[in-house]
Short mmCIF file of C-alpha atoms and ligand atoms in Angstrom, two decimals:
data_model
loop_
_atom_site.label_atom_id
_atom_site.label_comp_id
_atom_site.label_asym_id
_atom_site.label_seq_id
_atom_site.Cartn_x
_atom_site.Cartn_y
_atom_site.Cartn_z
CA UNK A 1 -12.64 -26.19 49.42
CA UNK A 2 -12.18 -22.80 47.45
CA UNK A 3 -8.67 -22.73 46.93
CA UNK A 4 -6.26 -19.82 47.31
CA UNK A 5 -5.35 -19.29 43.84
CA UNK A 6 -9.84 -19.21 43.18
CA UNK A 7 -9.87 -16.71 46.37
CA UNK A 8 -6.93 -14.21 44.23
CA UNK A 9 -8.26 -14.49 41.47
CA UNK A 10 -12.17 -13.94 42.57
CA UNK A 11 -10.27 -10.76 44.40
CA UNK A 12 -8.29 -9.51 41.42
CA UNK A 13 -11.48 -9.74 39.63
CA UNK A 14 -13.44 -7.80 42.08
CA UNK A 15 -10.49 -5.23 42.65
CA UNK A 16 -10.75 -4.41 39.12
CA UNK A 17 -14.93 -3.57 39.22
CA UNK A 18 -14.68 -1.68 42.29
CA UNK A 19 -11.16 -1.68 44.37
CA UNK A 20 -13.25 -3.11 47.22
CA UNK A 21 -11.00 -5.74 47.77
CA UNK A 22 -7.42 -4.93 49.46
CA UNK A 23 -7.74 -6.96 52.43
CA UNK A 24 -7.30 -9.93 50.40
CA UNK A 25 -5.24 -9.00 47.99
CA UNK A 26 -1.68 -9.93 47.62
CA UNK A 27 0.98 -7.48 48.31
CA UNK A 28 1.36 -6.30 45.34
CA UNK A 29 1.11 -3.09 43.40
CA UNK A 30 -0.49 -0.11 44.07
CA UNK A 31 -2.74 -0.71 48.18
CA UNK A 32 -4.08 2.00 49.94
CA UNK A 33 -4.50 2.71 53.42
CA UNK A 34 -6.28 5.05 55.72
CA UNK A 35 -5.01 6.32 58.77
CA UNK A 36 -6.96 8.05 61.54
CA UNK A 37 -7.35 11.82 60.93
CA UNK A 38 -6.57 14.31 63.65
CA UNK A 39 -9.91 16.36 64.70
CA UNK A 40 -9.06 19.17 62.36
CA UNK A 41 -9.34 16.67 59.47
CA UNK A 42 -11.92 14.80 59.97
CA UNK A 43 -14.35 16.44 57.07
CA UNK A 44 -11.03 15.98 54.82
CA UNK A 45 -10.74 12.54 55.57
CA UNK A 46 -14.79 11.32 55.39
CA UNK A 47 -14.64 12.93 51.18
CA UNK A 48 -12.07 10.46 50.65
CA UNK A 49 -13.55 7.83 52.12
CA UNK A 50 -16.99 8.61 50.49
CA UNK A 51 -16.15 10.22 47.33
CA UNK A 52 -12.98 7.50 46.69
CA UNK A 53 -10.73 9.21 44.79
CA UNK A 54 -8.17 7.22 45.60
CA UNK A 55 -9.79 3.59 45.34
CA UNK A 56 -11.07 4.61 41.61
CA UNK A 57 -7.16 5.43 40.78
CA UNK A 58 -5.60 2.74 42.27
CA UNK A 59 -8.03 0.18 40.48
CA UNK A 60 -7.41 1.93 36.94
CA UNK A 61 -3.30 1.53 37.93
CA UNK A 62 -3.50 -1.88 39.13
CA UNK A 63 -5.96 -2.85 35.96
CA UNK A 64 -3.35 -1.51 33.86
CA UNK A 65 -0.22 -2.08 35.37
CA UNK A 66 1.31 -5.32 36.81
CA UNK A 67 3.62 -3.40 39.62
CA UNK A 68 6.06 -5.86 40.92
CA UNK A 69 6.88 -4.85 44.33
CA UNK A 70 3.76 -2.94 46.47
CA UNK A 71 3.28 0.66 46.91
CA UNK A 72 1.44 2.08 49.83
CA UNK A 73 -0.65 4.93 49.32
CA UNK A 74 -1.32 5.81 52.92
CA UNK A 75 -4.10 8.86 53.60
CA UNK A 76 -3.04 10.80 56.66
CA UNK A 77 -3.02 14.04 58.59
CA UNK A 78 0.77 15.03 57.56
CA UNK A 79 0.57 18.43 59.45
CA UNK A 80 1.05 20.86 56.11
CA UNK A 81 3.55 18.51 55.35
CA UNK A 82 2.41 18.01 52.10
CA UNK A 83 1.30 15.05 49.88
CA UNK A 84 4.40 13.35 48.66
CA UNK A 85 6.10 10.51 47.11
CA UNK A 86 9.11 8.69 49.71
CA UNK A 87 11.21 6.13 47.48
CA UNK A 88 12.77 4.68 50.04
CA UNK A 89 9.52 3.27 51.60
CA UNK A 90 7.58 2.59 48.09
CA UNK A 91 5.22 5.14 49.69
CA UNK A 92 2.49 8.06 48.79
CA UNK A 93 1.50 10.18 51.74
CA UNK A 94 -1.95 11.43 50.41
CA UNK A 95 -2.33 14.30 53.13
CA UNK A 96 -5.75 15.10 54.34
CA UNK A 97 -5.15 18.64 55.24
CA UNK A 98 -4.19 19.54 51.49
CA UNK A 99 -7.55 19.06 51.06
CA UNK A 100 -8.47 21.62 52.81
CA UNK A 101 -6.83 23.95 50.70
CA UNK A 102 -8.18 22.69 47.36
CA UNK A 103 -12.10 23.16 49.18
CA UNK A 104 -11.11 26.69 49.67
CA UNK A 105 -10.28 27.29 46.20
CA UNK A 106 -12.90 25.02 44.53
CA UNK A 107 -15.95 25.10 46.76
CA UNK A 108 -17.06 21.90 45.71
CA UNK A 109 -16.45 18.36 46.79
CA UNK A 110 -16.49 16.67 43.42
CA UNK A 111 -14.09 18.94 42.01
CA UNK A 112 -11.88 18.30 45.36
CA UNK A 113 -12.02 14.79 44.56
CA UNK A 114 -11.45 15.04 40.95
CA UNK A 115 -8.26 17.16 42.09
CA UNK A 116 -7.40 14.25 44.61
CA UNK A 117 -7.81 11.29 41.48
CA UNK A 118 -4.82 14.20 39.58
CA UNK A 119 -2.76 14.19 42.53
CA UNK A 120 -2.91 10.46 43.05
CA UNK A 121 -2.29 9.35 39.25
CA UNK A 122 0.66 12.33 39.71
CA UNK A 123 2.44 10.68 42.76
CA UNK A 124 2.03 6.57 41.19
CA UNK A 125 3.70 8.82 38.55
CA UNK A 126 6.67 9.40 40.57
CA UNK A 127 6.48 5.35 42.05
CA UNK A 128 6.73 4.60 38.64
CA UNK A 129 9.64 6.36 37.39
CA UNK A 130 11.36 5.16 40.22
CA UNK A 131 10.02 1.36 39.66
CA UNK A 132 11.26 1.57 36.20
CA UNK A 133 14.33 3.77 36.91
CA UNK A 134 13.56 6.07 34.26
CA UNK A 135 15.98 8.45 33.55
CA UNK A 136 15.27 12.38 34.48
CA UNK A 137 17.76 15.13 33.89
CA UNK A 138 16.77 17.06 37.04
CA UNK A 139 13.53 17.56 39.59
CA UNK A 140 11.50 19.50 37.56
CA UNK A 141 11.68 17.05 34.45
CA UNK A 142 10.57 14.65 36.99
CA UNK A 143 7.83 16.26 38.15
CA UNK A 144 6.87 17.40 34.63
CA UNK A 145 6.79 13.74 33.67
CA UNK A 146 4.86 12.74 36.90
CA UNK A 147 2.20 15.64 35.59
CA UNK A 148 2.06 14.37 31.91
CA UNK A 149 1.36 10.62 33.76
CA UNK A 150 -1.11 12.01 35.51
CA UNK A 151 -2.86 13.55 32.46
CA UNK A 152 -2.23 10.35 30.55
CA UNK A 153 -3.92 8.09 33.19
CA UNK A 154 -7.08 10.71 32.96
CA UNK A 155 -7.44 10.97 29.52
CA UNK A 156 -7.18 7.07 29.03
CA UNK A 157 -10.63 6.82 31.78
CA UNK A 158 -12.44 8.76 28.72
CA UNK A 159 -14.97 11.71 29.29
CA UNK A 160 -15.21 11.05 33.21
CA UNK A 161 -11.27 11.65 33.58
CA UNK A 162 -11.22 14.47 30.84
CA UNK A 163 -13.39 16.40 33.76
CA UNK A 164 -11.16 15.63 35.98
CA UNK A 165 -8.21 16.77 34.38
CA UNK A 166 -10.16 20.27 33.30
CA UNK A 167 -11.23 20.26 37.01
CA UNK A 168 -7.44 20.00 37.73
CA UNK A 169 -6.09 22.49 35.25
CA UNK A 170 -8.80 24.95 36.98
CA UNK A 171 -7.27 24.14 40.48
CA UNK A 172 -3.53 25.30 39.40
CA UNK A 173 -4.94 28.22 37.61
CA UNK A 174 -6.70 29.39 40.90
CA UNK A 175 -3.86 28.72 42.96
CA UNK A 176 -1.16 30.15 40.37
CA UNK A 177 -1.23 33.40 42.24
CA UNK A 178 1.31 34.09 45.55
CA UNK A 179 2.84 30.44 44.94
CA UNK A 180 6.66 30.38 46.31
CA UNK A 181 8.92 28.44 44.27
CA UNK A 182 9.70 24.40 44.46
CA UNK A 183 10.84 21.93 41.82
CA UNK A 184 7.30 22.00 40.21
CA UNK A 185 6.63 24.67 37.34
CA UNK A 186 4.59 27.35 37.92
CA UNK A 187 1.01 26.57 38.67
CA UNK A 188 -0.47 28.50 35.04
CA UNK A 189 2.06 26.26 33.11
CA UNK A 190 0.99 23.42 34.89
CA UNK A 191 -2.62 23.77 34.33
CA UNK A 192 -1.44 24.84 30.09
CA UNK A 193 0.37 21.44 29.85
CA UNK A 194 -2.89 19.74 31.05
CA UNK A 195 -5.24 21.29 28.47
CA UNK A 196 -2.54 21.43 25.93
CA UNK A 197 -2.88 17.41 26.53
CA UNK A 198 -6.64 16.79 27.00
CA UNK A 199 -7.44 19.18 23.43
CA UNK A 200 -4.24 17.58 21.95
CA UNK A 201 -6.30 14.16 22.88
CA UNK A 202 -9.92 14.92 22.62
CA UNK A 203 -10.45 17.97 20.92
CA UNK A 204 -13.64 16.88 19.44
CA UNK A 205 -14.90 17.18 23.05
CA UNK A 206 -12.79 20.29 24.19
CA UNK A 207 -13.64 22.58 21.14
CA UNK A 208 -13.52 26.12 23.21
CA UNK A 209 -9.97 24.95 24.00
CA UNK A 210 -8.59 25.13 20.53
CA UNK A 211 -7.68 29.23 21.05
CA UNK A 212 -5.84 28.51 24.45
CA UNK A 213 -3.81 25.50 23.00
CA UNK A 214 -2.88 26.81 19.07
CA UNK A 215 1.06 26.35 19.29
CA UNK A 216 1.12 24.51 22.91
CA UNK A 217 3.67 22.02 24.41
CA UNK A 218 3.81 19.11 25.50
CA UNK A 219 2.41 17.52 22.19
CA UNK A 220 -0.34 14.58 23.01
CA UNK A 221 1.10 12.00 20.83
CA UNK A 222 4.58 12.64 22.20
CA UNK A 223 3.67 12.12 25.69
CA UNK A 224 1.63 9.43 24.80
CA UNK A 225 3.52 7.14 23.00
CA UNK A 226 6.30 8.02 25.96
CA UNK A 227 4.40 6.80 28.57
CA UNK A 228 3.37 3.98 26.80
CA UNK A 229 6.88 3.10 25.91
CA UNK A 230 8.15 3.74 29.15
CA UNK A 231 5.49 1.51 31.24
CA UNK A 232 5.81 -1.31 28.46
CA UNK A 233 8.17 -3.80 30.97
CA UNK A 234 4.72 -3.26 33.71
CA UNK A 235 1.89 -3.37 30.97
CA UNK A 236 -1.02 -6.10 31.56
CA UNK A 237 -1.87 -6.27 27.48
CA UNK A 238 -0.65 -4.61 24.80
CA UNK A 239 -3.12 -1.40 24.17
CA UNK A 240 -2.87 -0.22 19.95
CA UNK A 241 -1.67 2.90 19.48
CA UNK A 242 -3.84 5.30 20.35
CA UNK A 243 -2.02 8.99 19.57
CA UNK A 244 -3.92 11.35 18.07
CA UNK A 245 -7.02 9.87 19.47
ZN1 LIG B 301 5.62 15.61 42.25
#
């Protein structure tokens, strides 16, 4: 008889290749689930199911990160209510009709999904402060921190993720223009802060960067050896330092 503990651990193992596995899975960490789309986003809803933004990010959290209590990242039409992180349910709305928005400006369904994998790592980024009970002087520091976690979990996927964070960069850049004011900084710094990290971590592979970042903020190391401080309590294994990378 295959025991329950084999059947976990056969799951865990398979969750890690290819985040194929949720049924079985405890509940634990980061799940995700889809709802049905209304008619309007249907085409929203079928890239995420095909292109799996969000399976590929939850699979690099839950490799990485042993989160004690579950969070629900649940894909729905929200109605322009926008994708959003609710701490009192341990819950990530991932909003199909944003998506819609990010086609218009991109024109590309890779790049719309390498946008979605940003937004994803940005929201666990929010689960995760609140998880840990991090400390943040005010809404904006939190959502500059949920940014530089979202840059952090790119950069740490390697080339693939790099693309994804330039692809995400791009996305505030385009959308900087005619954008009212929330807790979030503006779009352009936004999409600075991300290439300020990726050249800051990779500039070897970002050379035509090195003009646009001379003198930026946030500094890689910084953020990196944050983040890596901060996440210690949840950390599967010890990494080595890997500023300056
Ligand atoms: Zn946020």
């Amino acid at each position: 008889m295959t025991s329950r503990r084999t059947a976990l651990a056969l799951c865990a193992a398979l969750l890690a290749a290819s985040a194929g596995c949720q049924q079985a899975s405890p509940a634990h960490g980061f799940l995700l689930r889809y709802e049905t789309p209304a008619a309007a986003d249907e085409d929203d809803a079928a890239l995420l199911r095909t292109r799996k933004p969000a399976e590929r990010a939850l699979a690099a959290l839950n490799a990485y990160l042993d989160v004690p209590a579950p969070v629900t990242v649940v894909a729905r039409s929200c109605a322009g209510e926008g994708t959003g992180y609710d701490p009192a349910a341990h819950r990530i709305e991932l909003c199909y009709d944003d998506l819609e928005e990010e086609r218009e400006l991109l024109g590309d369904e890779e790049a719309v999904a390498a946008v979605t994998t940003e937004t994803v790592y940005h929201e666990a980024g929010h689960a995760l402060i609140d998880a840990l009970g991090l400390p943040v002087a005010s809404d904006r520091a939190e959502e500059d921190a949920a940014d530089r976690f979202a840059a952090f979990m790119l950069i740490r996927e390697g080339p693939q993720g790099e693309r994804a964070l330039r692809t995400a960069a791009e996305e505030y850049r385009l959308s900087g223009a005619g954008q009212g004011h929330d807790e979030h900084a503006p779009p352009a710094d936004r999409a600075a802060a991300h290439l300020c990290l990726l050249f800051g971590a990779a500039p070897e592979r970002h050379p035509d960067l090195a003009d646009r970042t001379r003198g930026c903020t946030p500094d890689w190391t910084t953020v990196h050896d944050a983040w890596t401080r901060d996440l210690a309590p949840l950390l599967r294994h010890h990494e080595p330092g890997r500023g300056g990378r």
